[in-house]
Short mmCIF file of C-alpha atoms in Angstrom, two decimals:
data_model
loop_
_atom_site.label_atom_id
_atom_site.label_comp_id
_atom_site.label_asym_id
_atom_site.label_seq_id
_atom_site.Cartn_x
_atom_site.Cartn_y
_atom_site.Cartn_z
CA MET O 1 17.04 18.74 2.97
CA ARG O 2 16.18 15.19 3.95
CA THR O 3 13.88 12.67 2.35
CA THR O 4 12.86 9.06 2.99
CA THR O 5 16.32 7.76 2.23
CA PRO O 6 17.72 4.54 3.71
CA ARG O 7 20.07 4.79 6.68
CA ARG O 8 23.79 4.59 6.06
CA LEU O 9 25.77 1.68 7.51
CA ALA O 10 26.21 3.17 11.01
CA ALA O 11 22.49 3.73 11.35
CA ALA O 12 21.82 0.31 9.89
CA LEU O 13 23.97 -1.20 12.62
CA ALA O 14 21.87 0.60 15.22
CA ALA O 15 18.67 -0.67 13.63
CA ALA O 16 20.00 -4.21 13.59
CA ALA O 17 20.99 -3.95 17.25
CA LEU O 18 17.51 -2.66 18.04
CA GLY O 19 16.09 -5.78 16.41
CA LEU O 20 17.80 -7.97 18.99
CA THR O 21 15.76 -6.37 21.77
CA ALA O 22 12.48 -5.64 20.02
CA ALA O 23 11.09 -9.11 20.69
CA CYS O 24 11.39 -8.36 24.40
CA THR O 25 9.07 -5.34 24.23
CA ALA O 26 6.57 -5.63 27.05
CA GLY O 27 2.86 -6.15 26.59
CA GLY O 28 0.38 -8.28 24.70
CA SER O 29 -0.45 -8.37 21.02
CA GLY O 30 -4.18 -9.12 20.93
CA ASP O 31 -6.86 -7.22 18.99
CA GLN O 32 -6.90 -3.64 20.33
CA SER O 33 -9.00 -2.16 17.53
CA ASP O 34 -11.96 -1.48 19.84
CA SER O 35 -9.92 0.24 22.54
CA GLY O 36 -10.20 3.93 23.39
CA PRO O 37 -12.84 6.42 22.25
CA LYS O 38 -14.80 5.85 19.06
CA ALA O 39 -13.54 7.61 15.96
CA GLY O 40 -16.58 9.90 15.91
CA GLU O 41 -15.86 11.38 19.32
CA THR O 42 -14.05 14.70 19.77
CA GLN O 43 -10.39 14.01 20.55
CA THR O 44 -6.75 14.80 19.81
CA ILE O 45 -4.35 12.21 18.42
CA GLU O 46 -0.57 12.40 18.64
CA VAL O 47 1.37 11.37 15.53
CA TRP O 48 5.13 10.81 15.43
CA HIS O 49 6.98 11.04 12.12
CA GLY O 50 10.59 11.26 10.98
CA TRP O 51 10.55 14.31 8.70
CA SER O 52 12.36 17.38 10.00
CA ALA O 53 13.21 19.75 7.13
CA ASP O 54 10.91 22.75 6.93
CA HIS O 55 9.33 21.83 3.58
CA GLU O 56 8.81 18.22 4.76
CA VAL O 57 7.18 19.26 8.02
CA LYS O 58 4.98 21.73 6.15
CA ALA O 59 3.85 18.99 3.77
CA PHE O 60 2.84 16.73 6.67
CA GLU O 61 1.07 19.65 8.39
CA SER O 62 -0.90 20.32 5.20
CA ALA O 63 -1.95 16.66 5.02
CA ALA O 64 -3.02 16.72 8.68
CA ALA O 65 -5.01 19.94 8.11
CA ALA O 66 -6.83 18.36 5.16
CA PHE O 67 -7.66 15.34 7.33
CA HIS O 68 -8.98 17.60 10.11
CA LYS O 69 -11.19 19.38 7.59
CA ALA O 70 -12.71 16.02 6.63
CA HIS O 71 -12.86 14.88 10.30
CA PRO O 72 -13.38 18.09 12.32
CA ASN O 73 -13.78 16.12 15.56
CA ILE O 74 -10.19 14.82 15.36
CA THR O 75 -7.30 17.20 15.99
CA VAL O 76 -3.85 15.98 14.97
CA LYS O 77 -0.78 16.85 17.02
CA LEU O 78 2.35 16.19 14.97
CA VAL O 79 5.76 15.44 16.51
CA LYS O 80 8.61 15.57 13.98
CA ASP O 81 12.10 14.04 13.71
CA GLN O 82 11.34 10.69 15.41
CA THR O 83 13.52 7.60 14.93
CA ASP O 84 12.80 3.88 15.09
CA GLU O 85 14.69 3.71 18.37
CA ARG O 86 12.56 6.45 19.97
CA ILE O 87 9.41 4.78 18.71
CA SER O 88 10.41 1.41 20.17
CA ASN O 89 11.46 2.95 23.47
CA ALA O 90 8.13 4.77 23.83
CA ILE O 91 6.20 1.57 23.15
CA ARG O 92 8.41 -0.39 25.54
CA GLY O 93 7.88 2.26 28.21
CA GLY O 94 4.10 2.09 27.85
CA ASN O 95 3.68 5.71 26.75
CA PRO O 96 3.48 5.66 22.94
CA PRO O 97 1.79 8.16 20.63
CA ASP O 98 -1.39 7.16 18.80
CA VAL O 99 0.20 6.81 15.35
CA VAL O 100 3.83 6.23 14.35
CA SER O 101 5.62 6.53 11.02
CA SER O 102 9.06 5.22 10.01
CA PHE O 103 11.29 6.07 7.06
CA THR O 104 12.38 2.48 6.64
CA THR O 105 10.90 -1.00 6.39
CA ASP O 106 13.86 -2.45 8.28
CA SER O 107 11.98 -2.74 11.58
CA VAL O 108 8.65 -4.05 10.25
CA GLY O 109 9.48 -7.69 10.98
CA GLN O 110 10.38 -7.09 14.60
CA TRP O 111 7.48 -4.71 15.20
CA CYS O 112 4.96 -7.13 13.68
CA GLN O 113 6.31 -10.22 15.42
CA SER O 114 6.55 -8.61 18.86
CA GLY O 115 3.17 -6.89 18.59
CA ALA O 116 4.83 -3.51 19.18
CA TRP O 117 2.81 -2.27 16.21
CA GLN O 118 -0.77 -3.47 16.26
CA ASP O 119 -2.19 -5.94 13.77
CA LEU O 120 -4.14 -3.77 11.32
CA VAL O 121 -6.26 -6.58 9.85
CA PRO O 122 -9.23 -5.87 12.18
CA TYR O 123 -9.13 -2.19 11.22
CA ILE O 124 -8.80 -3.00 7.52
CA SER O 125 -11.66 -5.52 7.62
CA ARG O 126 -13.99 -3.18 9.46
CA SER O 127 -13.23 -0.36 7.01
CA GLY O 128 -13.64 -2.54 3.92
CA LEU O 129 -10.33 -1.19 2.66
CA ASP O 130 -9.07 -2.87 -0.53
CA LEU O 131 -5.36 -3.67 -0.34
CA GLY O 132 -5.39 -4.24 -4.10
CA GLN O 133 -4.98 -0.49 -4.56
CA PHE O 134 -1.33 -0.88 -3.49
CA PRO O 135 1.32 -2.49 -5.71
CA LYS O 136 2.25 -6.01 -4.63
CA VAL O 137 5.70 -5.04 -3.37
CA ALA O 138 4.19 -2.42 -1.02
CA GLN O 139 1.81 -5.03 0.35
CA GLU O 140 4.80 -7.30 1.01
CA TYR O 141 6.99 -4.86 2.93
CA THR O 142 4.20 -3.85 5.32
CA GLN O 143 3.61 -7.31 6.82
CA PHE O 144 5.55 -10.17 8.38
CA LYS O 145 4.47 -13.81 8.37
CA GLY O 146 0.87 -12.88 7.64
CA ARG O 147 0.64 -10.21 10.32
CA ARG O 148 0.04 -6.80 8.76
CA CYS O 149 1.15 -4.14 11.22
CA ALA O 150 1.88 -1.27 8.82
CA MET O 151 0.48 0.58 5.84
CA PRO O 152 2.57 2.05 3.00
CA LEU O 153 2.98 5.83 2.98
CA LEU O 154 4.99 7.00 -0.03
CA ALA O 155 7.75 4.85 -1.47
CA ASP O 156 11.32 4.84 -2.68
CA ALA O 157 12.25 3.17 -5.97
CA TYR O 158 15.74 2.78 -7.41
CA GLY O 159 16.96 3.19 -10.95
CA LEU O 160 19.95 4.29 -13.03
CA TYR O 161 20.90 7.95 -13.37
CA TYR O 162 23.17 8.92 -16.25
CA ASN O 163 24.88 12.17 -17.19
CA LYS O 164 24.05 12.77 -20.86
CA ALA O 165 27.16 14.85 -21.55
CA LEU O 166 29.46 12.21 -20.07
CA MET O 167 27.61 9.42 -21.92
CA LYS O 168 28.62 11.02 -25.25
CA GLY O 169 25.57 9.74 -27.10
CA GLU O 170 25.57 6.24 -25.58
CA GLU O 171 22.20 4.80 -24.55
CA PRO O 172 21.70 3.74 -20.92
CA PRO O 173 22.72 0.09 -20.46
CA ARG O 174 20.05 -2.59 -20.14
CA THR O 175 22.45 -5.39 -19.15
CA ILE O 176 25.23 -5.71 -16.57
CA ALA O 177 27.72 -6.58 -19.31
CA ARG O 178 26.89 -3.38 -21.17
CA LEU O 179 27.09 -1.40 -17.91
CA THR O 180 30.57 -2.81 -17.34
CA ASP O 181 31.72 -1.95 -20.87
CA LEU O 182 30.41 1.60 -20.54
CA ALA O 183 31.90 2.00 -17.06
CA LYS O 184 35.33 1.30 -18.52
CA LYS O 185 34.78 3.35 -21.68
CA LEU O 186 33.55 6.44 -19.82
CA THR O 187 36.11 6.41 -17.02
CA VAL O 188 38.76 9.15 -17.17
CA ARG O 189 42.04 8.73 -15.29
CA ASP O 190 45.13 10.75 -14.49
CA PRO O 191 48.43 9.26 -15.70
CA ASP O 192 48.99 7.66 -12.26
CA GLY O 193 45.65 5.84 -12.44
CA THR O 194 43.76 8.22 -10.19
CA ILE O 195 40.07 8.30 -11.17
CA LYS O 196 38.96 11.73 -12.38
CA VAL O 197 35.59 10.55 -13.71
CA ALA O 198 34.14 7.15 -12.86
CA GLY O 199 31.96 5.55 -15.49
CA PHE O 200 30.27 3.58 -12.70
CA MET O 201 31.57 3.03 -9.18
CA PRO O 202 30.74 -0.55 -8.07
CA SER O 203 31.87 -0.26 -4.44
CA VAL O 204 29.25 -0.75 -1.72
CA GLN O 205 30.78 2.31 -0.04
CA TYR O 206 29.53 4.53 -2.85
CA TYR O 207 26.35 6.14 -1.49
CA GLU O 208 23.29 4.19 -2.67
CA HIS O 209 25.31 1.30 -4.14
CA MET O 210 24.58 -0.58 -0.93
CA PRO O 211 24.20 -4.31 -1.70
CA GLN O 212 20.41 -4.48 -1.50
CA HIS O 213 20.03 -1.75 -4.13
CA VAL O 214 22.31 -3.50 -6.64
CA THR O 215 21.91 -7.23 -5.91
CA THR O 216 18.17 -6.90 -6.61
CA GLN O 217 19.07 -6.53 -10.29
CA PHE O 218 20.85 -9.90 -10.12
CA GLY O 219 17.66 -11.55 -8.82
CA VAL O 220 19.05 -12.58 -5.42
CA LYS O 221 16.94 -14.28 -2.75
CA TRP O 222 18.11 -12.97 0.60
CA LEU O 223 16.42 -15.71 2.61
CA THR O 224 15.48 -19.31 1.91
CA PRO O 225 11.79 -20.32 2.01
CA ASP O 226 12.23 -21.39 5.65
CA GLY O 227 13.62 -17.97 6.62
CA LYS O 228 17.32 -18.85 6.76
CA ALA O 229 20.24 -16.97 5.21
CA GLY O 230 20.73 -17.80 1.54
CA PHE O 231 24.13 -16.32 0.65
CA SER O 232 25.87 -19.63 -0.02
CA LYS O 233 22.77 -21.26 -1.51
CA ASP O 234 21.80 -18.64 -4.10
CA PRO O 235 24.30 -18.46 -7.01
CA ALA O 236 23.10 -14.93 -7.81
CA PHE O 237 25.08 -13.63 -4.83
CA LYS O 238 28.26 -15.15 -6.18
CA THR O 239 27.53 -13.67 -9.62
CA TYR O 240 27.06 -10.23 -8.08
CA LEU O 241 30.23 -10.50 -5.99
CA GLN O 242 32.37 -11.66 -8.89
CA TRP O 243 31.12 -8.79 -11.05
CA ASN O 244 31.70 -6.31 -8.21
CA LYS O 245 35.29 -7.50 -7.64
CA SER O 246 36.17 -7.65 -11.32
CA LEU O 247 35.29 -3.97 -11.79
CA ILE O 248 36.93 -2.98 -8.49
CA ASP O 249 40.11 -4.73 -9.67
CA TRP O 250 39.92 -3.02 -13.07
CA TYR O 251 39.91 0.36 -11.33
CA GLY O 252 42.45 -0.81 -8.75
CA TYR O 253 41.36 -1.04 -5.13
CA ASP O 254 43.71 1.75 -4.02
CA ASN O 255 42.32 4.02 -6.75
CA VAL O 256 38.78 3.18 -5.63
CA LYS O 257 39.62 4.08 -2.02
CA ARG O 258 41.22 7.33 -3.15
CA PHE O 259 38.18 8.21 -5.25
CA LEU O 260 35.77 7.41 -2.40
CA ARG O 261 37.75 9.60 0.01
CA SER O 262 37.48 12.51 -2.43
CA LEU O 263 33.69 12.46 -2.59
CA GLY O 264 31.44 15.12 -1.13
CA GLN O 265 28.33 14.56 0.95
CA GLU O 266 25.57 12.49 -0.63
CA PHE O 267 22.77 14.94 0.09
CA GLU O 268 24.60 18.15 -0.71
CA ALA O 269 25.56 20.00 -3.87
CA SER O 270 29.01 18.38 -3.67
CA ASN O 271 27.60 14.97 -4.63
CA PRO O 272 29.89 13.74 -7.47
CA PHE O 273 27.00 13.05 -9.84
CA HIS O 274 26.06 16.73 -9.48
CA LYS O 275 29.67 17.65 -10.23
CA GLY O 276 30.10 15.51 -13.34
CA LYS O 277 32.53 13.10 -11.66
CA VAL O 278 30.33 10.02 -12.14
CA ALA O 279 28.71 9.10 -15.44
CA MET O 280 26.21 6.51 -14.16
CA ALA O 281 24.88 5.72 -10.69
CA ILE O 282 22.06 3.78 -9.06
CA ASP O 283 20.00 6.07 -6.86
CA GLY O 284 16.51 6.73 -5.57
CA GLU O 285 13.78 8.89 -6.99
CA TRP O 286 14.51 11.73 -4.55
CA ARG O 287 17.70 12.51 -6.49
CA THR O 288 15.54 14.21 -9.15
CA LYS O 289 14.51 16.85 -6.60
CA PHE O 290 18.09 17.35 -5.40
CA LEU O 291 19.28 17.82 -8.98
CA GLN O 292 16.43 20.20 -9.68
CA GLU O 293 17.37 22.40 -6.73
CA GLU O 294 21.15 21.96 -6.43
CA ALA O 295 22.40 21.18 -9.94
CA PRO O 296 19.78 22.43 -12.41
CA LYS O 297 22.29 22.68 -15.25
CA VAL O 298 23.12 18.97 -15.23
CA ASP O 299 21.55 17.32 -18.28
CA TYR O 300 20.67 13.84 -17.08
CA GLY O 301 18.40 10.94 -17.81
CA THR O 302 17.01 8.03 -15.82
CA ALA O 303 16.28 4.41 -16.69
CA PRO O 304 15.73 1.13 -14.87
CA ALA O 305 18.95 -0.37 -13.55
CA PRO O 306 20.41 -3.09 -15.80
CA VAL O 307 20.09 -6.85 -15.29
CA PRO O 308 22.46 -9.74 -16.12
CA ASP O 309 22.65 -11.00 -19.69
CA GLY O 310 20.03 -13.67 -20.26
CA GLN O 311 17.64 -12.05 -17.78
CA GLU O 312 16.42 -9.25 -20.02
CA ALA O 313 12.80 -10.19 -19.31
CA ARG O 314 13.32 -8.82 -15.78
CA TYR O 315 14.46 -5.42 -17.05
CA GLY O 316 12.27 -2.61 -15.75
CA GLY O 317 12.16 -3.67 -12.12
CA GLY O 318 14.29 -2.45 -9.25
CA TYR O 319 14.68 -2.24 -5.51
CA VAL O 320 11.67 -0.74 -3.73
CA THR O 321 11.14 0.32 -0.13
CA GLY O 322 9.28 3.11 1.57
CA THR O 323 7.84 4.94 4.52
CA VAL O 324 5.46 2.93 6.70
CA ILE O 325 2.84 4.02 9.22
CA GLY O 326 0.98 2.14 11.94
CA ILE O 327 -0.65 2.10 15.36
CA PRO O 328 1.61 1.26 18.30
CA ARG O 329 0.51 -1.03 21.08
CA GLY O 330 -0.92 1.11 23.87
CA SER O 331 -2.34 3.82 21.58
CA LYS O 332 -5.02 5.68 23.56
CA HIS O 333 -6.89 6.80 20.43
CA ALA O 334 -6.45 3.80 18.15
CA GLN O 335 -9.73 4.11 16.26
CA ALA O 336 -9.19 7.79 15.43
CA GLY O 337 -5.58 6.96 14.64
CA TRP O 338 -6.75 4.40 12.09
CA GLU O 339 -8.98 6.98 10.41
CA PHE O 340 -5.92 9.22 10.02
CA ILE O 341 -3.81 6.38 8.62
CA LYS O 342 -6.52 5.31 6.20
CA TYR O 343 -6.88 8.88 4.92
CA LEU O 344 -3.16 9.51 4.63
CA THR O 345 -2.41 6.25 2.79
CA THR O 346 -5.40 6.03 0.43
CA ASP O 347 -6.60 9.57 -0.35
CA THR O 348 -5.26 10.29 -3.83
CA ALA O 349 -5.18 14.08 -3.51
CA SER O 350 -3.29 13.88 -0.22
CA LEU O 351 -0.76 11.37 -1.56
CA VAL O 352 -0.15 13.40 -4.72
CA THR O 353 0.39 16.60 -2.72
CA PHE O 354 2.76 14.74 -0.40
CA ALA O 355 4.69 13.17 -3.28
CA ASN O 356 5.06 16.51 -5.09
CA ALA O 357 6.36 18.19 -1.93
CA LEU O 358 8.86 15.49 -0.97
CA GLY O 359 9.86 14.11 -4.36
CA ASN O 360 8.88 10.57 -3.38
CA VAL O 361 6.81 7.94 -5.17
CA PRO O 362 3.10 7.91 -4.20
CA SER O 363 2.08 4.50 -2.91
CA THR O 364 -1.28 3.70 -4.53
CA LEU O 365 -1.99 2.78 -8.12
CA ALA O 366 -4.45 5.66 -8.44
CA ALA O 367 -1.95 8.23 -7.19
CA LEU O 368 0.77 6.81 -9.45
CA SER O 369 -1.30 7.66 -12.51
CA SER O 370 -2.69 10.97 -11.23
CA PRO O 371 -2.40 13.96 -13.59
CA GLY O 372 -1.79 16.03 -10.46
CA LEU O 373 1.81 14.83 -10.16
CA THR O 374 4.10 17.74 -11.03
CA LEU O 375 7.46 15.99 -10.78
CA PRO O 376 10.17 16.28 -13.50
CA PRO O 377 9.97 13.98 -16.54
CA GLN O 378 12.92 11.89 -15.30
CA PHE O 379 10.72 10.87 -12.35
CA ARG O 380 8.56 8.69 -14.63
CA THR O 381 11.19 5.93 -14.46
CA PHE O 382 10.60 5.50 -10.73
CA LEU O 383 6.83 5.43 -11.02
CA ASP O 384 7.22 2.63 -13.55
CA VAL O 385 9.77 0.75 -11.42
CA PHE O 386 7.44 0.88 -8.42
CA LYS O 387 4.61 -0.66 -10.46
CA ASN O 388 6.77 -3.21 -12.24
CA PRO O 389 6.08 -6.84 -11.15
CA ASN O 390 9.82 -7.57 -11.33
CA SER O 391 10.55 -5.05 -8.56
CA SER O 392 11.28 -6.44 -5.12
CA THR O 393 12.36 -5.49 -1.62
CA SER O 394 14.45 -7.03 1.13
CA PRO O 395 12.34 -9.33 3.33
CA PRO O 396 11.56 -8.41 6.95
CA THR O 397 12.98 -10.50 9.79
CA PRO O 398 12.68 -10.53 13.60
CA ASN O 399 15.99 -8.65 13.89
CA GLY O 400 15.44 -6.09 11.17
CA ASN O 401 18.14 -5.61 8.56
CA ASP O 402 20.88 -7.49 10.43
CA TYR O 403 21.43 -9.85 7.50
CA MET O 404 21.95 -6.95 5.11
CA VAL O 405 24.31 -5.20 7.52
CA LYS O 406 26.41 -8.36 7.88
CA PHE O 407 26.57 -8.81 4.10
CA GLN O 408 27.60 -5.19 3.53
CA GLN O 409 30.30 -5.49 6.19
CA PHE O 410 31.59 -8.64 4.51
CA VAL O 411 31.72 -7.01 1.07
CA GLN O 412 33.21 -3.76 2.36
CA ASP O 413 35.78 -5.11 4.81
CA GLU O 414 36.75 -8.46 3.31
CA TRP O 415 35.64 -8.96 -0.29
CA GLU O 416 36.47 -5.67 -2.00
CA PRO O 417 39.94 -5.41 -0.36
CA GLY O 418 40.76 -8.90 -1.65
CA LYS O 419 41.05 -10.67 1.73
CA VAL O 420 38.77 -13.60 0.80
CA ARG O 421 40.57 -16.70 -0.46
CA ASP O 422 37.63 -19.14 -0.50
CA LEU O 423 34.37 -17.40 -1.42
CA ASP O 424 32.18 -20.47 -0.94
CA ALA O 425 33.51 -21.02 2.57
CA ALA O 426 33.15 -17.32 3.40
CA LEU O 427 29.52 -17.31 2.29
CA ARG O 428 28.78 -20.42 4.36
CA ASP O 429 30.32 -18.71 7.37
CA LEU O 430 28.20 -15.63 6.70
CA ASP O 431 25.08 -17.82 6.56
CA ARG O 432 25.97 -19.26 9.95
CA LYS O 433 26.45 -15.84 11.53
CA VAL O 434 23.14 -14.56 10.15
CA ASP O 435 21.25 -17.70 11.19
CA ASP O 436 22.68 -17.53 14.71
CA ALA O 437 21.54 -13.91 15.03
CA LEU O 438 18.07 -14.79 13.67
CA LYS O 439 17.75 -17.64 16.17
CA LEU O 440 18.73 -15.31 19.02
CA ALA O 441 16.03 -12.87 17.92
CA GLY O 442 13.35 -15.57 17.77
CA GLY O 443 13.47 -16.22 14.05
#
């Protein structure tokens, strides 16, 4: 079972490497919205998407069938299990499909800047489509420097999961200080210090505790207003890192490593939250569906992830990202492709059916409040996080998520093991590395 989850670090490295070459993709980037046959003509469009599990593919097929019923002249040929790399290679080779969809927003900046995905503004203007039907954060992660080359198709929102039995009557924490206190209180150890149950595992190597999912709660600004790295300039990064290391040290780094090595697979029944080995964890909305199917006896709750003391007004927001869909340069049926995209991303019934089938957040305000949603009650947290004005995402760049990959590598390989002696100097060095890579990619 696979959903629109973010790539792990190895895949993130591949995406970042792809960003270094995306700007070299051949071809122009002018208005192509009038190219190919008109939308009313009889034709077949080819659509690439990343879903591959049977129930996911079936959900997309159902959406395509509903579109064909509304537009009987347009037949949709779906091609499953496509990656960002395959999409970019097809565009670069001059033989792309008519519509492409990606699980991640990591490549939006490079696709928009290079023109690999067409500017959708002409299509949007001609259709009279109102972007106000999408939450602000979804509007942000589908464009780069004013060029909108993608539309939002379902979303991922992050919040705090907690095991009610392990919480022993405690309420979910609203502040980082309270989270830290509970993490220590709820942790169970063997006499030698080995972690049997972790109250909260702060390491960036713990599944979805990747930096972007946690630092958002600290209010970090990944980039400066002029698009440069902001690690040494934003004190929120230092606050996050000091909190991370203090809890790592409380557990003991060797104990943390031992605990991490003992974990099962994230997207299998062996996930430690399913097994009662973790009391609290930050995770995406899809976890509700996994728990429903793989650990139905676990009594759990969800809440927004906590924020630092003094920032309680920001409580309720979280990290948001999502699936995006667009028209690649060279699409032979661009106008019909746009009709499919418009239907898939704005039709409430289609979005609700899709969200129910995949356990993801629907991406329009109307679908978010639809009575047709049949997801478990714990899912409500993620609908609210997605709509919350304090939610944010990581900004797009010309080389994708390279800056996030470099930060995670720094935290994982240097900071958590205790190798950093001068944090300020290390963050300045990290800024330099990120800025050099951005400059190389045309940023």
